[in-house]
């Protein structure tokens, strides 16, 4: 196979920069400017921007946890309750993951995604082939909602644009400089979660083991714990994809790779991996220190907060280039590592592959008519990306 590599494209890099800055105008330049792989940032915590140190920290659960001060538990437990994986550690966390695992296995989600998205993707292909304008952000929002609704036992009409807006309004409350939500923010966030819970109750009470609430019930968790998990999965399972897939499409068009990948499908997987590396949709992970330890040369103490700037560790390896596929060395660090590695990765990958294949088949010559970077959001992304064939 001969691959003609596109020149690393300045346009792609410029738009990626704009997307990050629009979401985090203060934190992004600060984290990016770090000259050392690990250092203390007064008022924020210990900042890590090196991939190897970052992975070692994620794997060291004896010293670094998601449940101490300044960790994700501090942020999310008041809203979602105590049993939603991303705020758990130890045997309870491992057991709940094992119970939910089959629902997220590729063998299960590949079929679920293909079947549930087939009508919507068919319509997307027809619109593109008919030279209509398509907002890929709106499209992906709908697809991600359909897929996650199935898994958590919500009707498709429940996870609509309005709900997505309300969920985003919760995550938008989170800033790096704010380790906890305020009491008013917690009340507002719980109201959204309660509304979701009302709809997910049927799945719990019916005990349908093909849904997250049904499995949690069989596992012995209470209804309110299962409702928290529904909230957590809607929270994690929609925004990341609505951020990433339009960024993938823009990267491929801006860099000129889209038609080349359409012509050589062996490049699809490297292109996805490379774009996950340079976009890193979940740009930062947080940990709380629970035992004296060190990250590289920096000593850490219990109570310290660790900011793992994955986006910087991943990007610093070089520009987007599916032919070079630098991403291969990172072992999918964009999905985390160790015990908290993204449970939804197979669900995400199934959707990413299907949307990309649809675009490659229907409109590999697509152009971007207009786009806007989203402002004031936690997960950087576009608020609109309108595509059309020339
Ligand atoms: C491109 C899309 C996605 C990216 C980049 C992503 C990234 C991540 C990362 C980095 C983590 C680890 C966080 C940490 O260790 O602190 C994580 C955890 C998690 N993700 Fe994803 N994610 C994506 C899509 C999804 C989807 C679609 C779901 C579906 C529900 C999902 C559910 C979860 C859950 C439940 C966890 C917590 C796992 C645990 O703590 O044991 N993610 N994700």
CSV table of C-alpha atoms and ligand atoms in Angstrom, one decimal:
chain,number,residue,atom,x,y,z
A,1,UNK,CA,0.0,0.0,0.0
A,2,UNK,CA,1.4,3.4,-0.9
A,3,UNK,CA,0.3,6.3,1.1
A,4,UNK,CA,0.8,9.8,0.0
A,5,UNK,CA,1.0,11.7,3.3
A,6,UNK,CA,-0.8,15.1,3.4
A,7,UNK,CA,1.4,17.9,4.7
A,8,UNK,CA,0.5,18.5,8.3
A,9,UNK,CA,-2.1,21.1,7.8
A,10,UNK,CA,-1.8,24.5,9.4
A,11,UNK,CA,-5.6,25.0,9.0
A,12,UNK,CA,-6.4,21.9,11.0
A,13,UNK,CA,-4.1,23.0,13.8
A,14,UNK,CA,-5.5,26.5,13.8
A,15,UNK,CA,-9.1,25.3,14.2
A,16,UNK,CA,-8.1,22.8,16.9
A,17,UNK,CA,-6.4,25.6,18.8
A,18,UNK,CA,-9.5,27.8,18.4
A,19,UNK,CA,-11.8,25.0,19.7
A,20,UNK,CA,-9.7,24.6,22.9
A,21,UNK,CA,-9.4,28.3,23.6
A,22,UNK,CA,-13.2,28.9,23.1
A,23,UNK,CA,-14.0,26.3,25.7
A,24,UNK,CA,-11.2,27.2,28.2
A,25,UNK,CA,-9.8,30.7,27.5
A,26,UNK,CA,-7.9,30.9,30.8
A,27,UNK,CA,-7.0,27.3,31.7
A,28,UNK,CA,-6.0,26.1,28.2
A,29,UNK,CA,-3.1,28.6,27.7
A,30,UNK,CA,-2.0,28.1,31.3
A,31,UNK,CA,-1.8,24.3,31.0
A,32,UNK,CA,-0.3,24.4,27.6
A,33,UNK,CA,2.4,26.7,28.6
A,34,UNK,CA,3.9,24.3,31.1
A,35,UNK,CA,7.6,23.7,30.1
A,36,UNK,CA,8.2,20.9,32.5
A,37,UNK,CA,6.6,17.4,32.4
A,38,UNK,CA,5.4,17.8,36.0
A,39,UNK,CA,5.2,20.9,38.2
A,40,UNK,CA,3.2,22.5,41.0
A,41,UNK,CA,0.8,25.2,39.9
A,42,UNK,CA,-0.2,27.4,42.9
A,43,UNK,CA,-3.9,27.2,43.6
A,44,UNK,CA,-4.6,24.4,41.1
A,45,UNK,CA,-2.5,21.4,42.0
A,46,UNK,CA,0.3,19.2,40.5
A,47,UNK,CA,0.2,19.4,36.7
A,48,UNK,CA,1.4,16.4,34.6
A,49,UNK,CA,1.9,16.8,30.9
A,50,UNK,CA,4.1,13.7,30.1
A,51,UNK,CA,2.4,10.6,28.7
A,52,UNK,CA,4.5,8.1,30.6
A,53,UNK,CA,4.2,9.9,34.0
A,54,UNK,CA,0.5,10.3,33.4
A,55,UNK,CA,0.0,6.6,32.7
A,56,UNK,CA,2.0,5.7,35.8
A,57,UNK,CA,-0.2,7.9,37.9
A,58,UNK,CA,-3.4,6.4,36.6
A,59,UNK,CA,-2.1,2.9,37.3
A,60,UNK,CA,-1.0,3.7,40.9
A,61,UNK,CA,-4.3,3.5,42.7
A,62,UNK,CA,-2.6,3.0,46.1
A,63,UNK,CA,-1.5,6.7,46.0
A,64,UNK,CA,-3.8,8.4,43.5
A,65,UNK,CA,-7.6,8.0,43.6
A,66,UNK,CA,-10.8,9.5,42.2
A,67,UNK,CA,-12.4,9.8,45.7
A,68,UNK,CA,-10.3,12.2,47.8
A,69,UNK,CA,-10.3,16.0,48.0
A,70,UNK,CA,-10.3,17.8,44.6
A,71,UNK,CA,-11.1,14.6,42.8
A,72,UNK,CA,-14.1,13.7,40.5
A,73,UNK,CA,-16.0,12.3,43.6
A,74,UNK,CA,-15.9,15.8,45.2
A,75,UNK,CA,-17.5,17.2,42.0
A,76,UNK,CA,-20.0,14.5,41.1
A,77,UNK,CA,-21.1,12.6,44.3
A,78,UNK,CA,-23.4,15.4,45.5
A,79,UNK,CA,-25.2,15.3,42.1
A,80,UNK,CA,-25.1,11.7,41.1
A,81,UNK,CA,-24.9,9.8,44.4
A,82,UNK,CA,-22.0,7.5,45.5
A,83,UNK,CA,-22.2,4.6,43.1
A,84,UNK,CA,-21.5,5.8,39.6
A,85,UNK,CA,-18.1,4.2,38.8
A,86,UNK,CA,-16.3,7.5,38.1
A,87,UNK,CA,-16.4,8.3,41.9
A,88,UNK,CA,-15.6,4.8,43.2
A,89,UNK,CA,-12.5,2.9,44.0
A,90,UNK,CA,-11.5,-0.6,45.2
A,91,UNK,CA,-13.5,-3.8,45.2
A,92,UNK,CA,-17.0,-2.1,44.9
A,93,UNK,CA,-15.8,-0.3,41.8
A,94,UNK,CA,-14.3,-3.4,40.3
A,95,UNK,CA,-17.5,-5.5,41.0
A,96,UNK,CA,-19.9,-2.9,39.5
A,97,UNK,CA,-17.7,-2.6,36.4
A,98,UNK,CA,-17.7,-6.4,36.0
A,99,UNK,CA,-21.5,-6.4,36.3
A,100,UNK,CA,-22.0,-3.6,33.7
A,101,UNK,CA,-19.2,-4.9,31.5
A,102,UNK,CA,-21.3,-7.1,29.1
A,103,UNK,CA,-23.6,-4.1,28.3
A,104,UNK,CA,-20.6,-2.2,26.9
A,105,UNK,CA,-18.8,-5.2,25.2
A,106,UNK,CA,-18.1,-4.7,21.5
A,107,UNK,CA,-20.1,-7.8,20.7
A,108,UNK,CA,-23.2,-6.2,22.2
A,109,UNK,CA,-22.8,-2.5,21.4
A,110,UNK,CA,-21.7,-3.0,17.8
A,111,UNK,CA,-25.1,-4.6,17.0
A,112,UNK,CA,-27.1,-2.1,19.1
A,113,UNK,CA,-25.5,0.9,17.5
A,114,UNK,CA,-25.7,-0.5,13.9
A,115,UNK,CA,-29.4,-1.3,14.4
A,116,UNK,CA,-30.5,1.8,16.3
A,117,UNK,CA,-28.6,4.3,14.1
A,118,UNK,CA,-29.4,2.7,10.7
A,119,UNK,CA,-32.4,4.9,9.9
A,120,UNK,CA,-30.6,8.1,10.9
A,121,UNK,CA,-27.4,7.3,9.1
A,122,UNK,CA,-29.3,6.3,6.0
A,123,UNK,CA,-31.0,9.7,6.0
A,124,UNK,CA,-27.6,11.4,6.5
A,125,UNK,CA,-26.2,9.6,3.5
A,126,UNK,CA,-29.1,10.6,1.3
A,127,UNK,CA,-28.9,14.2,2.4
A,128,UNK,CA,-25.2,14.4,1.6
A,129,UNK,CA,-25.7,12.6,-1.7
A,130,UNK,CA,-28.5,15.1,-2.6
A,131,UNK,CA,-26.0,17.9,-2.0
A,132,UNK,CA,-28.0,19.2,1.0
A,133,UNK,CA,-26.4,21.1,3.8
A,134,UNK,CA,-26.0,19.0,7.0
A,135,UNK,CA,-25.0,20.2,10.5
A,136,UNK,CA,-22.9,17.3,11.7
A,137,UNK,CA,-23.0,18.5,15.3
A,138,UNK,CA,-26.8,18.3,15.3
A,139,UNK,CA,-26.6,14.9,13.7
A,140,UNK,CA,-24.1,13.4,16.1
A,141,UNK,CA,-26.1,14.8,19.1
A,142,UNK,CA,-29.0,12.8,17.9
A,143,UNK,CA,-27.1,9.6,17.3
A,144,UNK,CA,-25.3,9.7,20.7
A,145,UNK,CA,-28.7,10.3,22.4
A,146,UNK,CA,-30.3,7.4,20.6
A,147,UNK,CA,-27.5,5.0,21.5
A,148,UNK,CA,-27.2,6.0,25.2
A,149,UNK,CA,-31.0,6.1,25.6
A,150,UNK,CA,-31.1,2.4,24.6
A,151,UNK,CA,-28.5,1.4,27.1
A,152,UNK,CA,-29.9,3.3,30.1
A,153,UNK,CA,-33.5,2.4,29.3
A,154,UNK,CA,-34.8,5.8,28.3
A,155,UNK,CA,-37.2,6.4,25.5
A,156,UNK,CA,-35.5,8.1,22.5
A,157,UNK,CA,-37.7,11.1,22.8
A,158,UNK,CA,-36.5,11.7,26.3
A,159,UNK,CA,-32.9,12.5,25.4
A,160,UNK,CA,-33.7,15.3,23.0
A,161,UNK,CA,-31.9,18.6,22.2
A,162,UNK,CA,-33.4,20.3,25.2
A,163,UNK,CA,-32.1,17.6,27.5
A,164,UNK,CA,-28.7,17.7,25.9
A,165,UNK,CA,-28.7,21.5,26.5
A,166,UNK,CA,-29.6,20.9,30.2
A,167,UNK,CA,-26.9,18.2,30.6
A,168,UNK,CA,-24.3,20.5,29.0
A,169,UNK,CA,-25.4,23.3,31.4
A,170,UNK,CA,-24.3,21.0,34.2
A,171,UNK,CA,-20.9,20.1,32.9
A,172,UNK,CA,-20.3,23.8,31.9
A,173,UNK,CA,-20.4,24.6,35.7
A,174,UNK,CA,-17.2,22.7,36.1
A,175,UNK,CA,-13.9,24.7,35.9
A,176,UNK,CA,-10.4,23.6,36.8
A,177,UNK,CA,-10.2,26.4,39.4
A,178,UNK,CA,-13.5,25.2,41.1
A,179,UNK,CA,-13.0,21.7,42.6
A,180,UNK,CA,-16.6,21.6,43.9
A,181,UNK,CA,-20.0,22.8,42.7
A,182,UNK,CA,-21.8,25.4,44.7
A,183,UNK,CA,-25.0,24.5,46.6
A,184,UNK,CA,-27.0,26.4,44.0
A,185,UNK,CA,-25.3,24.5,41.2
A,186,UNK,CA,-25.9,21.2,42.9
A,187,UNK,CA,-29.6,21.9,43.2
A,188,UNK,CA,-29.8,22.9,39.5
A,189,UNK,CA,-27.9,19.8,38.4
A,190,UNK,CA,-30.0,17.5,40.6
A,191,UNK,CA,-33.1,18.8,39.1
A,192,UNK,CA,-32.0,17.7,35.6
A,193,UNK,CA,-30.9,14.3,37.0
A,194,UNK,CA,-34.2,13.8,38.8
A,195,UNK,CA,-36.1,14.4,35.5
A,196,UNK,CA,-33.9,11.8,33.8
A,197,UNK,CA,-34.5,9.4,36.7
A,198,UNK,CA,-38.3,9.6,36.4
A,199,UNK,CA,-38.0,8.1,32.9
A,200,UNK,CA,-35.4,5.5,33.8
A,201,UNK,CA,-37.5,4.1,36.7
A,202,UNK,CA,-39.4,1.8,34.4
A,203,UNK,CA,-36.1,0.1,33.3
A,204,UNK,CA,-35.1,-0.4,36.9
A,205,UNK,CA,-38.5,-1.6,38.1
A,206,UNK,CA,-39.0,-3.9,35.1
A,207,UNK,CA,-35.5,-5.4,35.8
A,208,UNK,CA,-34.6,-5.5,32.1
A,209,UNK,CA,-31.0,-6.8,32.2
A,210,UNK,CA,-30.3,-5.3,28.8
A,211,UNK,CA,-30.3,-1.9,30.4
A,212,UNK,CA,-27.9,-0.3,32.9
A,213,UNK,CA,-30.7,0.2,35.6
A,214,UNK,CA,-31.9,-3.4,35.2
A,215,UNK,CA,-28.4,-4.7,35.7
A,216,UNK,CA,-27.8,-2.5,38.7
A,217,UNK,CA,-31.0,-3.7,40.3
A,218,UNK,CA,-30.0,-7.4,39.7
A,219,UNK,CA,-26.6,-6.4,41.4
A,220,UNK,CA,-28.5,-5.3,44.5
A,221,UNK,CA,-28.1,-1.5,44.1
A,222,UNK,CA,-31.0,0.7,45.1
A,223,UNK,CA,-33.2,2.6,42.7
A,224,UNK,CA,-31.6,5.9,43.5
A,225,UNK,CA,-28.1,4.5,43.0
A,226,UNK,CA,-29.2,3.2,39.6
A,227,UNK,CA,-30.7,6.5,38.7
A,228,UNK,CA,-27.4,8.2,39.5
A,229,UNK,CA,-25.7,5.9,37.0
A,230,UNK,CA,-28.2,6.8,34.3
A,231,UNK,CA,-27.2,10.4,34.9
A,232,UNK,CA,-23.5,9.6,34.8
A,233,UNK,CA,-23.8,7.7,31.6
A,234,UNK,CA,-25.8,10.3,29.8
A,235,UNK,CA,-23.3,12.9,31.1
A,236,UNK,CA,-20.2,10.9,29.9
A,237,UNK,CA,-21.8,9.2,26.9
A,238,UNK,CA,-23.1,12.1,24.9
A,239,UNK,CA,-20.9,15.2,25.2
A,240,UNK,CA,-17.6,13.4,24.4
A,241,UNK,CA,-19.0,12.1,21.1
A,242,UNK,CA,-20.7,15.4,20.2
A,243,UNK,CA,-17.4,17.0,20.7
A,244,UNK,CA,-15.2,14.4,19.0
A,245,UNK,CA,-17.0,13.3,15.8
A,246,UNK,CA,-17.4,16.8,14.4
A,247,UNK,CA,-13.7,17.5,15.3
A,248,UNK,CA,-12.7,14.3,13.5
A,249,UNK,CA,-14.6,15.4,10.4
A,250,UNK,CA,-13.1,18.9,10.4
A,251,UNK,CA,-9.6,17.5,10.9
A,252,UNK,CA,-10.0,15.2,8.0
A,253,UNK,CA,-11.4,17.9,5.7
A,254,UNK,CA,-8.9,20.7,6.8
A,255,UNK,CA,-5.9,18.4,6.4
A,256,UNK,CA,-7.0,17.0,3.1
A,257,UNK,CA,-7.1,13.4,4.3
A,258,UNK,CA,-10.8,12.7,3.8
A,259,UNK,CA,-10.7,11.6,0.1
A,260,UNK,CA,-7.4,9.7,0.7
A,261,UNK,CA,-9.0,7.6,3.5
A,262,UNK,CA,-12.1,7.1,1.4
A,263,UNK,CA,-9.8,5.6,-1.3
A,264,UNK,CA,-7.8,3.4,1.2
A,265,UNK,CA,-9.9,2.1,4.0
A,266,UNK,CA,-6.9,0.6,5.8
A,267,UNK,CA,-6.3,4.2,6.9
A,268,UNK,CA,-9.7,4.4,8.8
A,269,UNK,CA,-8.4,3.0,12.1
A,270,UNK,CA,-5.1,5.0,12.1
A,271,UNK,CA,-7.1,8.2,11.2
A,272,UNK,CA,-9.5,7.6,14.1
A,273,UNK,CA,-6.7,6.9,16.6
A,274,UNK,CA,-4.7,9.9,15.4
A,275,UNK,CA,-7.7,12.2,15.7
A,276,UNK,CA,-8.5,10.9,19.1
A,277,UNK,CA,-4.8,11.7,20.0
A,278,UNK,CA,-4.8,15.2,18.8
A,279,UNK,CA,-8.3,16.1,20.0
A,280,UNK,CA,-8.3,14.2,23.3
A,281,UNK,CA,-12.0,14.9,23.9
A,282,UNK,CA,-11.7,14.4,27.6
A,283,UNK,CA,-8.7,16.7,27.9
A,284,UNK,CA,-7.9,16.5,31.6
A,285,UNK,CA,-8.2,13.8,34.3
A,286,UNK,CA,-8.1,14.5,38.0
A,287,UNK,CA,-6.8,12.5,40.9
A,288,UNK,CA,-6.5,13.1,44.6
A,289,UNK,CA,-3.3,12.0,46.5
A,290,UNK,CA,-3.9,9.6,49.4
A,291,UNK,CA,-0.3,8.5,50.2
A,292,UNK,CA,3.1,10.1,50.2
A,293,UNK,CA,4.6,9.5,46.8
A,294,UNK,CA,6.3,11.3,43.8
A,295,UNK,CA,5.5,12.0,40.2
A,296,UNK,CA,8.8,12.2,38.5
A,297,UNK,CA,10.9,14.6,40.5
A,298,UNK,CA,7.9,16.2,42.3
A,299,UNK,CA,7.0,14.9,45.8
A,300,UNK,CA,3.3,14.7,46.5
A,301,UNK,CA,1.4,14.5,49.8
A,302,UNK,CA,-2.1,13.3,50.9
A,303,UNK,CA,-4.7,15.9,49.9
A,304,UNK,CA,-2.7,17.2,46.9
A,305,UNK,CA,-4.7,17.4,43.7
A,306,UNK,CA,-3.2,16.1,40.5
A,307,UNK,CA,-4.2,17.5,37.1
A,308,UNK,CA,-3.4,15.0,34.3
A,309,UNK,CA,-3.3,17.2,31.1
A,310,UNK,CA,-3.8,14.3,28.7
A,311,UNK,CA,-4.5,16.6,25.8
A,312,UNK,CA,-1.0,18.1,26.1
A,313,UNK,CA,0.8,14.8,26.6
A,314,UNK,CA,-1.0,13.4,23.5
A,315,UNK,CA,-0.6,16.4,21.2
A,316,UNK,CA,3.1,17.0,22.0
A,317,UNK,CA,3.9,13.8,20.0
A,318,UNK,CA,3.3,15.7,16.8
A,319,UNK,CA,0.6,16.8,14.3
A,320,UNK,CA,-2.3,14.7,13.0
A,321,UNK,CA,-0.9,12.1,10.5
A,322,UNK,CA,-2.7,8.8,9.9
A,323,UNK,CA,0.3,7.5,7.8
A,324,UNK,CA,2.7,8.0,10.7
A,325,UNK,CA,0.1,6.9,13.3
A,326,UNK,CA,2.1,8.1,16.3
A,327,UNK,CA,-1.0,7.4,18.4
A,328,UNK,CA,-0.2,3.6,18.3
A,329,UNK,CA,2.4,4.0,21.1
A,330,UNK,CA,-0.1,5.6,23.5
A,331,UNK,CA,-2.3,2.5,24.1
A,332,UNK,CA,-5.4,4.7,23.8
A,333,UNK,CA,-4.4,7.1,26.6
A,334,UNK,CA,-7.3,9.3,25.4
A,335,UNK,CA,-9.6,6.8,27.0
A,336,UNK,CA,-7.6,6.7,30.3
A,337,UNK,CA,-5.7,3.8,31.7
A,338,UNK,CA,-6.0,1.2,34.4
A,339,UNK,CA,-9.1,0.5,36.5
A,340,UNK,CA,-11.0,3.6,35.3
A,341,UNK,CA,-10.3,3.1,31.6
A,342,UNK,CA,-13.4,4.4,29.7
A,343,UNK,CA,-16.1,1.8,30.1
A,344,UNK,CA,-18.0,3.3,27.1
A,345,UNK,CA,-15.0,3.1,24.7
A,346,UNK,CA,-16.6,0.2,22.6
A,347,UNK,CA,-19.8,2.2,22.4
A,348,UNK,CA,-17.9,5.3,21.3
A,349,UNK,CA,-15.8,3.4,18.7
A,350,UNK,CA,-18.9,1.8,17.2
A,351,UNK,CA,-20.5,5.2,16.7
A,352,UNK,CA,-17.4,6.8,15.4
A,353,UNK,CA,-16.7,4.1,12.8
A,354,UNK,CA,-20.3,4.1,11.6
A,355,UNK,CA,-20.5,7.8,11.1
A,356,UNK,CA,-17.1,8.0,9.5
A,357,UNK,CA,-17.9,5.1,7.1
A,358,UNK,CA,-21.2,6.8,6.1
A,359,UNK,CA,-19.3,10.0,5.3
A,360,UNK,CA,-16.6,8.2,3.4
A,361,UNK,CA,-19.2,6.2,1.3
A,362,UNK,CA,-21.6,9.1,0.7
A,363,UNK,CA,-19.6,12.2,0.4
A,364,UNK,CA,-15.8,11.9,0.6
A,365,UNK,CA,-15.6,15.3,-1.2
A,366,UNK,CA,-17.5,17.1,1.5
A,367,UNK,CA,-16.6,20.7,2.3
A,368,UNK,CA,-17.2,22.8,5.4
A,369,UNK,CA,-19.7,25.5,4.6
A,370,UNK,CA,-19.6,27.1,8.0
A,371,UNK,CA,-18.6,26.3,11.6
A,372,UNK,CA,-18.4,27.8,15.1
A,373,UNK,CA,-16.3,26.7,18.1
A,374,UNK,CA,-18.4,26.2,21.3
A,375,UNK,CA,-17.8,28.7,24.1
A,376,UNK,CA,-18.0,28.2,27.8
A,377,UNK,CA,-18.3,24.3,27.6
A,378,UNK,CA,-16.3,21.7,29.6
A,379,UNK,CA,-15.7,19.4,26.7
A,380,UNK,CA,-14.2,21.5,23.9
A,381,UNK,CA,-16.0,21.2,20.6
A,382,UNK,CA,-17.9,22.9,17.8
A,383,UNK,CA,-21.5,24.3,18.3
A,384,UNK,CA,-22.1,24.0,14.6
A,385,UNK,CA,-20.3,22.4,11.6
A,386,UNK,CA,-22.3,22.6,8.3
A,387,UNK,CA,-21.1,20.2,5.6
A,388,UNK,CA,-22.0,20.0,1.9
A,389,UNK,CA,-20.7,18.4,-1.2
A,390,UNK,CA,-19.1,21.0,-3.7
B,1,LIG,C1,-14.7,9.8,22.3
B,1,LIG,C2,-15.5,9.5,23.4
B,1,LIG,C3,-15.0,9.3,24.8
B,1,LIG,C4,-13.8,9.6,25.4
B,1,LIG,C5,-12.6,10.3,24.7
B,1,LIG,C6,-13.9,9.2,26.7
B,1,LIG,C7,-12.8,9.3,27.7
B,1,LIG,C8,-12.9,8.8,29.0
B,1,LIG,C9,-11.8,8.9,29.9
B,1,LIG,C10,-10.5,9.6,29.6
B,1,LIG,C11,-12.2,8.2,31.0
B,1,LIG,C12,-11.3,8.0,32.3
B,1,LIG,C13,-11.4,9.1,33.2
B,1,LIG,C14,-10.4,9.0,34.4
B,1,LIG,O1,-9.7,8.0,34.6
B,1,LIG,O2,-10.4,9.9,35.2
B,1,LIG,C15,-13.5,7.7,30.8
B,1,LIG,C16,-14.3,7.1,31.8
B,1,LIG,C17,-15.6,6.7,31.6
B,1,LIG,N1,-16.3,6.8,30.4
B,1,LIG,FE1,-15.7,7.6,28.6
B,1,LIG,N2,-15.1,8.6,27.0
B,1,LIG,C18,-15.8,8.6,25.8
B,1,LIG,C19,-17.1,8.1,25.5
B,1,LIG,C20,-17.8,7.5,26.5
B,1,LIG,C21,-19.1,6.9,26.2
B,1,LIG,C22,-19.9,7.0,24.9
B,1,LIG,C23,-19.6,6.4,27.4
B,1,LIG,C24,-20.9,5.8,27.6
B,1,LIG,C25,-21.6,5.7,28.7
B,1,LIG,C26,-18.5,6.6,28.4
B,1,LIG,C27,-18.6,6.2,29.7
B,1,LIG,C28,-17.6,6.3,30.6
B,1,LIG,C29,-17.6,5.8,32.0
B,1,LIG,C30,-18.9,5.2,32.7
B,1,LIG,C31,-16.4,6.1,32.6
B,1,LIG,C32,-16.0,5.8,34.0
B,1,LIG,C33,-15.4,4.5,34.2
B,1,LIG,C34,-14.8,4.2,35.6
B,1,LIG,O3,-14.6,5.1,36.3
B,1,LIG,O4,-14.7,3.0,35.9
B,1,LIG,N3,-17.5,7.2,27.8
B,1,LIG,N4,-13.9,8.1,29.5
